[in-house]
PDB file of C-alpha atoms in Angstrom:
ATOM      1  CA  UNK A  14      92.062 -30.361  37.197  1.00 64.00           C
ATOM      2  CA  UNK A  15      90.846 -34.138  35.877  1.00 81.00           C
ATOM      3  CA  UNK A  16      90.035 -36.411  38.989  1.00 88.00           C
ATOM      4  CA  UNK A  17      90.667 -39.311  37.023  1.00 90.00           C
ATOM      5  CA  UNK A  18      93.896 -38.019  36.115  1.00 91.00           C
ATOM      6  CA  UNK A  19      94.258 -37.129  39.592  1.00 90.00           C
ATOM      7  CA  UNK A  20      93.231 -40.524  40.988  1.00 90.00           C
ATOM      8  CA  UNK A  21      96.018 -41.855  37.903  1.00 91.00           C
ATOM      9  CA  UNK A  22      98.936 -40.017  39.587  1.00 90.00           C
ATOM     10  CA  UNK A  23      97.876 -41.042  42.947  1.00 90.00           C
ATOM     11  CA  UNK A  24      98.232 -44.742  41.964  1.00 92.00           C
ATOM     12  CA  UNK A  25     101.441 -44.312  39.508  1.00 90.00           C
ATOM     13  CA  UNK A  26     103.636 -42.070  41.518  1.00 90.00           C
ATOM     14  CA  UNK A  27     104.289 -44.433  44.619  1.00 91.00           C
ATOM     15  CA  UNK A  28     104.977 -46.815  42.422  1.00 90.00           C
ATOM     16  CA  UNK A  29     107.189 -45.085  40.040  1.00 87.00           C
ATOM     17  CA  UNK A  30     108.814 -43.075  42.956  1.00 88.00           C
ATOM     18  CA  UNK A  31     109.747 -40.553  40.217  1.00 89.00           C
ATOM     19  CA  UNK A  32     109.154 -39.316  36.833  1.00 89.00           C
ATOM     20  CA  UNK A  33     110.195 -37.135  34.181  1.00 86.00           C
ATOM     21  CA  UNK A  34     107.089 -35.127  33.070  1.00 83.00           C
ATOM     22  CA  UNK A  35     106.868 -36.755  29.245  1.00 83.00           C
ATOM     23  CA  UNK A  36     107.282 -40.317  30.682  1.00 87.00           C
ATOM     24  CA  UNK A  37     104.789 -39.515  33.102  1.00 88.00           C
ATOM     25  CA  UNK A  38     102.289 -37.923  30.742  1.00 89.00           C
ATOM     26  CA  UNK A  39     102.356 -41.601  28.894  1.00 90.00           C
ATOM     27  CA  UNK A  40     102.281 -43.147  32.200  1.00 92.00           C
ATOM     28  CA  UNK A  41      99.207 -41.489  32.823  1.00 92.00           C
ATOM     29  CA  UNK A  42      97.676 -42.505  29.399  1.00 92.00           C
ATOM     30  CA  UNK A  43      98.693 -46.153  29.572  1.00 91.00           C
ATOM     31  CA  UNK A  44      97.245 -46.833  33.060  1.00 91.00           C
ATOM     32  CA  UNK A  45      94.019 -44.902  31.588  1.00 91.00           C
ATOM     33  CA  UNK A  46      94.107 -46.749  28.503  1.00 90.00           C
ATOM     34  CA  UNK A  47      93.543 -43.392  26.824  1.00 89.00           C
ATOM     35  CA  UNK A  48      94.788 -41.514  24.137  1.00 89.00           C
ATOM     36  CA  UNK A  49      95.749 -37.570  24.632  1.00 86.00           C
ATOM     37  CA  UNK A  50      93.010 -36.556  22.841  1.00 87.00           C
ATOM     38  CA  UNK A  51      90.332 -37.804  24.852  1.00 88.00           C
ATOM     39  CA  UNK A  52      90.775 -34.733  26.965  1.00 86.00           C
ATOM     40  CA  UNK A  53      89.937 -32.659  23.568  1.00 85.00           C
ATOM     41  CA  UNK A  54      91.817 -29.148  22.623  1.00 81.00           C
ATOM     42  CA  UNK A  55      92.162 -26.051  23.189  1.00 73.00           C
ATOM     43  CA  UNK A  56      90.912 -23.353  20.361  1.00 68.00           C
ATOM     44  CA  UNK A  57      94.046 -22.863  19.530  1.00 64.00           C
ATOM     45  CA  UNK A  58      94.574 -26.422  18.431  1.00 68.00           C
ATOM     46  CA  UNK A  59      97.053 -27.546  21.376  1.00 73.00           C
ATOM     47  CA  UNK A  60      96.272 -30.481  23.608  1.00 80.00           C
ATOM     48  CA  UNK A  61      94.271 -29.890  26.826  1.00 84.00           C
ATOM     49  CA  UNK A  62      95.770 -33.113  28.566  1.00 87.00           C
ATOM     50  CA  UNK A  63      99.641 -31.917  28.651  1.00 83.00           C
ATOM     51  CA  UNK A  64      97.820 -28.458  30.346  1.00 83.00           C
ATOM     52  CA  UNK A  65      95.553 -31.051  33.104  1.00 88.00           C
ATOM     53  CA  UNK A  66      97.966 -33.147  34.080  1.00 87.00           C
ATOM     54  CA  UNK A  67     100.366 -29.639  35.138  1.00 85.00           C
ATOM     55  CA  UNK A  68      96.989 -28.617  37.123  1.00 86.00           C
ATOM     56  CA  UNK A  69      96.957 -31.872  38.732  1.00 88.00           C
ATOM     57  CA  UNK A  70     100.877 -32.036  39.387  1.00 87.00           C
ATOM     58  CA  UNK A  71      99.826 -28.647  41.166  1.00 86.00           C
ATOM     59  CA  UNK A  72      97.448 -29.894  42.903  1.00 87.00           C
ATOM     60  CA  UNK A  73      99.648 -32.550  44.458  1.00 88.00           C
ATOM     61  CA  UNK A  74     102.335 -30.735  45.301  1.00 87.00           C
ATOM     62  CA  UNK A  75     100.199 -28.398  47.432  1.00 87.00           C
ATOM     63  CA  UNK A  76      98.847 -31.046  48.974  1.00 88.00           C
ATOM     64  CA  UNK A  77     102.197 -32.240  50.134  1.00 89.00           C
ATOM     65  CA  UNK A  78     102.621 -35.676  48.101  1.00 90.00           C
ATOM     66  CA  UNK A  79     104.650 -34.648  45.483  1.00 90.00           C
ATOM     67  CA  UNK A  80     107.776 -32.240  44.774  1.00 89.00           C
ATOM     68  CA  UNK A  81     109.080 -30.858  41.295  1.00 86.00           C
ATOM     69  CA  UNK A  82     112.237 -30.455  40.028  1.00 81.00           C
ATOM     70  CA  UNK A  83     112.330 -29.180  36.719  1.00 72.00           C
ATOM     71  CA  UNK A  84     111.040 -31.680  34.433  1.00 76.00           C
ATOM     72  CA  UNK A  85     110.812 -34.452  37.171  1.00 84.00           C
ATOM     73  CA  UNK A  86     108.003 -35.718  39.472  1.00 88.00           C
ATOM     74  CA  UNK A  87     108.966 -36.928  42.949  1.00 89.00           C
ATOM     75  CA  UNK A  88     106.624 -38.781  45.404  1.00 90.00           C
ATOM     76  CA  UNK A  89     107.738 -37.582  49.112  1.00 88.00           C
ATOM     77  CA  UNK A  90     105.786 -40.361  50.299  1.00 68.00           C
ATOM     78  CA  UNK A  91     104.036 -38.639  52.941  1.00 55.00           C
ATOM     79  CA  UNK A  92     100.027 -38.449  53.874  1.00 50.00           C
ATOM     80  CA  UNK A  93      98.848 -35.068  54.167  1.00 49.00           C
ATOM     81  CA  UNK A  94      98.042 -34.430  57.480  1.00 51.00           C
ATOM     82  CA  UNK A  95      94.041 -35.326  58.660  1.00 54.00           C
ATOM     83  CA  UNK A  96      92.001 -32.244  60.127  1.00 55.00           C
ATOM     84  CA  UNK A  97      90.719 -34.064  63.359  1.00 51.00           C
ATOM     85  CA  UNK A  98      88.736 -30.841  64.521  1.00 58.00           C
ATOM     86  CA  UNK A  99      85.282 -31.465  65.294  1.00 56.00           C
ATOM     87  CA  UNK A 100      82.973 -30.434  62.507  1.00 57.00           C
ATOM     88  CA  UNK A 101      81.815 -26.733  62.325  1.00 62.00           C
ATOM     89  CA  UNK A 102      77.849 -25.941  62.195  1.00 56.00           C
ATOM     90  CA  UNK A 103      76.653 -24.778  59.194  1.00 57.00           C
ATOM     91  CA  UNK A 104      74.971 -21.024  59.107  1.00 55.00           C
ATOM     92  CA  UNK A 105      72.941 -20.686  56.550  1.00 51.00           C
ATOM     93  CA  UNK A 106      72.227 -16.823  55.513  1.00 54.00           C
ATOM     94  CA  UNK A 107      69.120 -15.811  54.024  1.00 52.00           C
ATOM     95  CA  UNK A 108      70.418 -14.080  50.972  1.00 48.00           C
ATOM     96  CA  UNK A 109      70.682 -14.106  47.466  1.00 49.00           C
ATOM     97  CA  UNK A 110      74.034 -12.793  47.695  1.00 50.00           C
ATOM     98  CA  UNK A 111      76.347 -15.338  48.989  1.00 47.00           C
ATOM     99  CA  UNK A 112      78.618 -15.604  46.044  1.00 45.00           C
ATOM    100  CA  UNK A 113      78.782 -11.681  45.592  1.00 47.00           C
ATOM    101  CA  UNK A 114      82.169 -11.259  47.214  1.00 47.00           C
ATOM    102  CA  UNK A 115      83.930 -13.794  45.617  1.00 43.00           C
ATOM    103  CA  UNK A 116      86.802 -13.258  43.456  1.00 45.00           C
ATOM    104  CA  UNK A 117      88.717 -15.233  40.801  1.00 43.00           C
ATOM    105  CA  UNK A 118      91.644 -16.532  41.667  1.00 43.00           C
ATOM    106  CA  UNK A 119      94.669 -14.729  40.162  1.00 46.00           C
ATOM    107  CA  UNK A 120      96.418 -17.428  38.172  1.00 46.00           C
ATOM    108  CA  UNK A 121      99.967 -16.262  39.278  1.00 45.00           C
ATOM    109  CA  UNK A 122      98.735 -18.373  42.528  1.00 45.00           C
ATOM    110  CA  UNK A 123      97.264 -21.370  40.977  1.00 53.00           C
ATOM    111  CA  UNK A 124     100.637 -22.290  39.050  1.00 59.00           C
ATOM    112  CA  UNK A 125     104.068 -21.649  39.693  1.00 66.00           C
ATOM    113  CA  UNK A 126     105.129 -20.252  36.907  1.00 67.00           C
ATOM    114  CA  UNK A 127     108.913 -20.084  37.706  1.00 67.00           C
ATOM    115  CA  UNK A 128     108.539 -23.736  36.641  1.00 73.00           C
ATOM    116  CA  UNK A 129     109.347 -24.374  32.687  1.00 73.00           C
ATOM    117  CA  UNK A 130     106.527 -27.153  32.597  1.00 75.00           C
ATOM    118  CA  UNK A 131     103.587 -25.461  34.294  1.00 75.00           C
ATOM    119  CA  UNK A 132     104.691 -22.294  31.961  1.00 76.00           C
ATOM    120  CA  UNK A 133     104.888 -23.851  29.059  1.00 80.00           C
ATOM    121  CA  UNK A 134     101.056 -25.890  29.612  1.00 80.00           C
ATOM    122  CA  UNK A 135      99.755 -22.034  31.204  1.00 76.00           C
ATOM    123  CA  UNK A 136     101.297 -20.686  27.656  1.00 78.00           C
ATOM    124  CA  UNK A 137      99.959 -23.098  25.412  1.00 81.00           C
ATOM    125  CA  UNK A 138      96.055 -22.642  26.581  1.00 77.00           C
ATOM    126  CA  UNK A 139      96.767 -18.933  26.392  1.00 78.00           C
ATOM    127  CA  UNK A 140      95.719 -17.976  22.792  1.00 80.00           C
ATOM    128  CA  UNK A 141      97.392 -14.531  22.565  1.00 82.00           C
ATOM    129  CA  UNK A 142     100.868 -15.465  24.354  1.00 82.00           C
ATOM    130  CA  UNK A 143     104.319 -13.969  22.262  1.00 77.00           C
ATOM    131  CA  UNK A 144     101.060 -10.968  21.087  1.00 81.00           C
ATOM    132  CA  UNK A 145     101.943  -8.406  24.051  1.00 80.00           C
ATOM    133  CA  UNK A 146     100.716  -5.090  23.732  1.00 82.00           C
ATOM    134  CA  UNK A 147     102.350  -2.579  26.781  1.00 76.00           C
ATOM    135  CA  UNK A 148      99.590  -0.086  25.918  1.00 79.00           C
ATOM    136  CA  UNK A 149      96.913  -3.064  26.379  1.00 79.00           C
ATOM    137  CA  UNK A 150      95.573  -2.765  29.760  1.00 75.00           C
ATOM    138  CA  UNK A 151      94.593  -5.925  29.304  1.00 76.00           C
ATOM    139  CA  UNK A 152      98.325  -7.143  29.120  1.00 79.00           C
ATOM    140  CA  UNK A 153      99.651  -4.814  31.799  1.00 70.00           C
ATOM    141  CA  UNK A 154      97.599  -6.999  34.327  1.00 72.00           C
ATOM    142  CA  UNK A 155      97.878 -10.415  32.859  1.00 80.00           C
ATOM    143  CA  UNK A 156     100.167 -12.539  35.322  1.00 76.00           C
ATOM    144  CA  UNK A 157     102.623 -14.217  32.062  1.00 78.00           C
ATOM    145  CA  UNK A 158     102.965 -10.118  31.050  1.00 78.00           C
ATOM    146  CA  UNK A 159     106.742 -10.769  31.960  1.00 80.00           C
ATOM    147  CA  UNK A 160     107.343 -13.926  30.386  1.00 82.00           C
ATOM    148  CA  UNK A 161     104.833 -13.183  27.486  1.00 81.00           C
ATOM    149  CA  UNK A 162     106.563 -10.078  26.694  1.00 76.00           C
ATOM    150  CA  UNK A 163     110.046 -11.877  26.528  1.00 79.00           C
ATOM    151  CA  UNK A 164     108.634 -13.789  23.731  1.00 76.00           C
ATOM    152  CA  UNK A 165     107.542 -10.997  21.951  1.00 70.00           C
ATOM    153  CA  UNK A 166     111.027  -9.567  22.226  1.00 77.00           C
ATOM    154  CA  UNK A 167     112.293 -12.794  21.216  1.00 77.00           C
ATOM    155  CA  UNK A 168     109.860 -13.200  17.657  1.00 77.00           C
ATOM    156  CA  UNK A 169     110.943  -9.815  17.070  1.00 76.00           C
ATOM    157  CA  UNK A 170     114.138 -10.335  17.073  1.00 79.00           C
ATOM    158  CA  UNK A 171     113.868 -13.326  15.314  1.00 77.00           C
ATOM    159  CA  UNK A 172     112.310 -11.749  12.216  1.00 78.00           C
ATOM    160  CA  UNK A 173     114.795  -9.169  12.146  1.00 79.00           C
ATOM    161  CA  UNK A 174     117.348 -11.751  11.890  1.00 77.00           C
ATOM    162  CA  UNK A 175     115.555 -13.566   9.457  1.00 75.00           C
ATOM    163  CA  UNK A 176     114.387 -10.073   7.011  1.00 77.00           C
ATOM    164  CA  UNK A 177     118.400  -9.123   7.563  1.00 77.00           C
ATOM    165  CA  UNK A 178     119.685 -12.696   6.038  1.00 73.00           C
ATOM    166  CA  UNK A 179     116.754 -12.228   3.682  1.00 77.00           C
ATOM    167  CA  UNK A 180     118.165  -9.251   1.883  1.00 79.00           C
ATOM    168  CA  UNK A 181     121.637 -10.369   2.177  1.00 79.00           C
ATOM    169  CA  UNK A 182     120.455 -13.420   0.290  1.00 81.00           C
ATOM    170  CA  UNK A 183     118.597 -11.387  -2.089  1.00 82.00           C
ATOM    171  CA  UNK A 184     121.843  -9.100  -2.860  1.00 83.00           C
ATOM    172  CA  UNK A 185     123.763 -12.651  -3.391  1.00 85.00           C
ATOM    173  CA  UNK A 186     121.169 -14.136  -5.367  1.00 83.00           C
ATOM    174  CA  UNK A 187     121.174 -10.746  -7.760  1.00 83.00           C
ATOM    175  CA  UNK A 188     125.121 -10.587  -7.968  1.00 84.00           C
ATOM    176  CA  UNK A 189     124.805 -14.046  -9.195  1.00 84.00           C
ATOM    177  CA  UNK A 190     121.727 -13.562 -11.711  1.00 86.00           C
ATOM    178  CA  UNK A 191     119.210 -15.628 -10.415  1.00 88.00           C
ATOM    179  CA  UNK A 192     115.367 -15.500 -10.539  1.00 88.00           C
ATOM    180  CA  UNK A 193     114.241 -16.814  -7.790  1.00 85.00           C
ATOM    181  CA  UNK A 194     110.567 -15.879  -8.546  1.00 88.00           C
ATOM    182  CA  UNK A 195     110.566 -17.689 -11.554  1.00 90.00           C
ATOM    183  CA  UNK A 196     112.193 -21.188  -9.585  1.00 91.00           C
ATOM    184  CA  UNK A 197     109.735 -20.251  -7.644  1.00 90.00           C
ATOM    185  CA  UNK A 198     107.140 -21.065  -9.976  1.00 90.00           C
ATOM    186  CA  UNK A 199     108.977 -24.334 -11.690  1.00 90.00           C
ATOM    187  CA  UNK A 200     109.692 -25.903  -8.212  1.00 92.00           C
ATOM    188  CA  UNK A 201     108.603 -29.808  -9.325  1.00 92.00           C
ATOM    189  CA  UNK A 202     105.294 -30.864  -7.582  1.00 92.00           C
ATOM    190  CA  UNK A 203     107.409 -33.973  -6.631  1.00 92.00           C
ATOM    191  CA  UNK A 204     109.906 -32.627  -4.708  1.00 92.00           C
ATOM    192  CA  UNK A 205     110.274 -33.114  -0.998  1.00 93.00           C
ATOM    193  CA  UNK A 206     111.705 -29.911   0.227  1.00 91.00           C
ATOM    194  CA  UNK A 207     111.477 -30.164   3.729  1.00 89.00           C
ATOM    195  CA  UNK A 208     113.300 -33.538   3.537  1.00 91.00           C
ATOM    196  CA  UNK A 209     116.450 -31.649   2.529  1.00 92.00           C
ATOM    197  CA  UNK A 210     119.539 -32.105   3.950  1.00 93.00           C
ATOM    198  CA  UNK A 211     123.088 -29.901   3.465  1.00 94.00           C
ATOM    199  CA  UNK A 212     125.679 -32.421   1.808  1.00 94.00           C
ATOM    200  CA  UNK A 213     129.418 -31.314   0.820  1.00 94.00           C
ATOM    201  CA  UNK A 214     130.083 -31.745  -2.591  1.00 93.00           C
ATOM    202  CA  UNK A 215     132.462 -34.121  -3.476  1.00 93.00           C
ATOM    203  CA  UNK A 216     132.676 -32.348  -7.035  1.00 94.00           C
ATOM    204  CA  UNK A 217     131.918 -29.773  -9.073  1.00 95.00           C
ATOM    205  CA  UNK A 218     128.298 -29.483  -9.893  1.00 93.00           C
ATOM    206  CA  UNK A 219     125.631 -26.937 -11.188  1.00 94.00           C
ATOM    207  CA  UNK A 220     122.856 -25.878  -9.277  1.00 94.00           C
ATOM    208  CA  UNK A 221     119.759 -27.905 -10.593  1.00 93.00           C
ATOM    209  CA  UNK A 222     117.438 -24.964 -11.101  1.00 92.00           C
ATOM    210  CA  UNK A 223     119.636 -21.795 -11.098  1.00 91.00           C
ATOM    211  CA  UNK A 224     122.463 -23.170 -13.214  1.00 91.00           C
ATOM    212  CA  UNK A 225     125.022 -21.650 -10.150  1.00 92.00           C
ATOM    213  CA  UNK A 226     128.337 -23.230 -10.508  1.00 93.00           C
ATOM    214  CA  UNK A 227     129.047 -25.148  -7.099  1.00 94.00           C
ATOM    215  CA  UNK A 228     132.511 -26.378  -5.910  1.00 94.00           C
ATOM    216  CA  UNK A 229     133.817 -29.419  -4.557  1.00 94.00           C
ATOM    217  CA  UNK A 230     134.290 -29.409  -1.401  1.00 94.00           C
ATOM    218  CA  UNK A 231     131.205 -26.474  -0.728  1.00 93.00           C
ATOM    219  CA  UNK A 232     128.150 -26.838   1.722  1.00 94.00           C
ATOM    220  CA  UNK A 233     125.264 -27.822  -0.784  1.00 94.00           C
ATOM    221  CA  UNK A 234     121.556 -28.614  -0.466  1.00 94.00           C
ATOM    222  CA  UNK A 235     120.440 -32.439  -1.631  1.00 95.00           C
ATOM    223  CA  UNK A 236     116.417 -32.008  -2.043  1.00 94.00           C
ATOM    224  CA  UNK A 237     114.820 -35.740  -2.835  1.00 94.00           C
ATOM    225  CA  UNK A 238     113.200 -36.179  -5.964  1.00 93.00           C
ATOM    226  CA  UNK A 239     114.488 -32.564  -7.038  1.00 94.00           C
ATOM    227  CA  UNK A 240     118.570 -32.678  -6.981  1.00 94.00           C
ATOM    228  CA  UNK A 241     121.260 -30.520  -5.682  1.00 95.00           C
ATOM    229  CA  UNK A 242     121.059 -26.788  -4.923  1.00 94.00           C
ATOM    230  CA  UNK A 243     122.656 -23.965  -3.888  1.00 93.00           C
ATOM    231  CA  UNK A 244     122.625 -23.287  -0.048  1.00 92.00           C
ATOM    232  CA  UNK A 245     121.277 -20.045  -0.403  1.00 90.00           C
ATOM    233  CA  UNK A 246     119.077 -20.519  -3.336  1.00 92.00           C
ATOM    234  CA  UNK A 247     117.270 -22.874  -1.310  1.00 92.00           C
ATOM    235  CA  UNK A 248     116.951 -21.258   1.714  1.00 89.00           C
ATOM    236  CA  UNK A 249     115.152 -18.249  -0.052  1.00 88.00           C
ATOM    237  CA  UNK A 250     112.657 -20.737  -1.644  1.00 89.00           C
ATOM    238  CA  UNK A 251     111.442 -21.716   1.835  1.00 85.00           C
ATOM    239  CA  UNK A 252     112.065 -18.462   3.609  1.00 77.00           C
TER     240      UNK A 252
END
């Protein structure tokens, strides 16, 4: 947790009365005067701050000052109660040993991880999250196993889908004799493939670089600076 970011919330939130966590997060960084990077990354490139201010939100929340719902911060508007007891001596042990017994905190307690935000932060600052291994010991014990191995399922899945429309692209693109290896090669430096955008013709038209016959009236692919291609000509170029 960031005190200043702590100290942020604690002026913003009774204020605000409510947030939604990605208006917050700019809340934060306006009343700071910051940008997100100040808080540096992670060393898998993401963001630290988005990951800080879910610590802090934590942190809050246990101390009774602010509920979550979802993606929304709520200020219950209520001090945490004061310990009044009288202060407790100190006992000092004469021993190198103090810290022996001390255990790291399982972070299954720190963050409730039933909550899409927290999960998503807790995810993003874990380098090997959507890699699970269930012969990995390591894994087994890790507390986003669950959720971590969901996402595994889900990439898997995913390239299935994607190696299945693959080859049926692949037979299509054979039945119609096209070499996609050599467009491939002659794609124009100029052309701004991911600006594409699927068009209906309003004619008939050939495919600019496989010569395919298109219909009017047919879902097409307008690439800037390039011209029109076939739906599925394109899609196997940036498959």
């Amino acid at each position: 947790m960031d005190n200043t970011i702590y100290k942020a919330l604690k002026e913003i939130l009774p204020l605000k009365g409510s947030l939604q966590a990605p208006e917050g997060r700019r809340e934060i960084l306006k009343h700071l005067g910051q940008e997100d990077t100040h808080w540096g990354y992670y060393n898998n490139g993401s963001l630290r701050f988005p990951n800080l201010v879910s610590q802090t939100i934590a942190r809050l929340r246990e101390e009774g000052l602010v509920s979550t719902k979802g993606w929304t911060w709520m200020w219950n508007q209520v001090s945490p109660p004061q310990d009044v007891s009288p202060p407790q001596a100190m006992v000092v042990e004469e021993t190198d040993d103090l810290f022996d017994d001390l255990e790291e905190e399982d972070v299954s307690f720190l963050y409730d991880l039933t909550d899409e935000m927290t999960l998503a932060a807790v995810a993003a600052a874990t380098p090997c999250f959507g890699k699970y291994l269930e012969r990995d010991p390591a894994c087994k014990g890790c507390p986003l196993a669950n959720f971590c191995g969901q996402k595994n399922q889900a990439i898997k899945a995913q390239k299935a889908a994607r190696s299945a429309l693959n080859a049926e692209n692949q037979a299509i693109l054979s039945n119609l004799g096209v070499n996609l290896k050599t467009i491939k090669a002659n794609i124009p430096k100029t052309a701004l493939m991911q600006e594409a955008t699927i068009i209906v013709a309003k004619c008939d038209i050939d495919c600019v670089c496989s010569g395919v016959r298109l219909y009017a009236g047919e879902n097409v692919v307008f690439v800037p600076q390039w011209g029109i291609l076939h739906k599925i000509v394109y899609e196997s170029l940036i498959s």
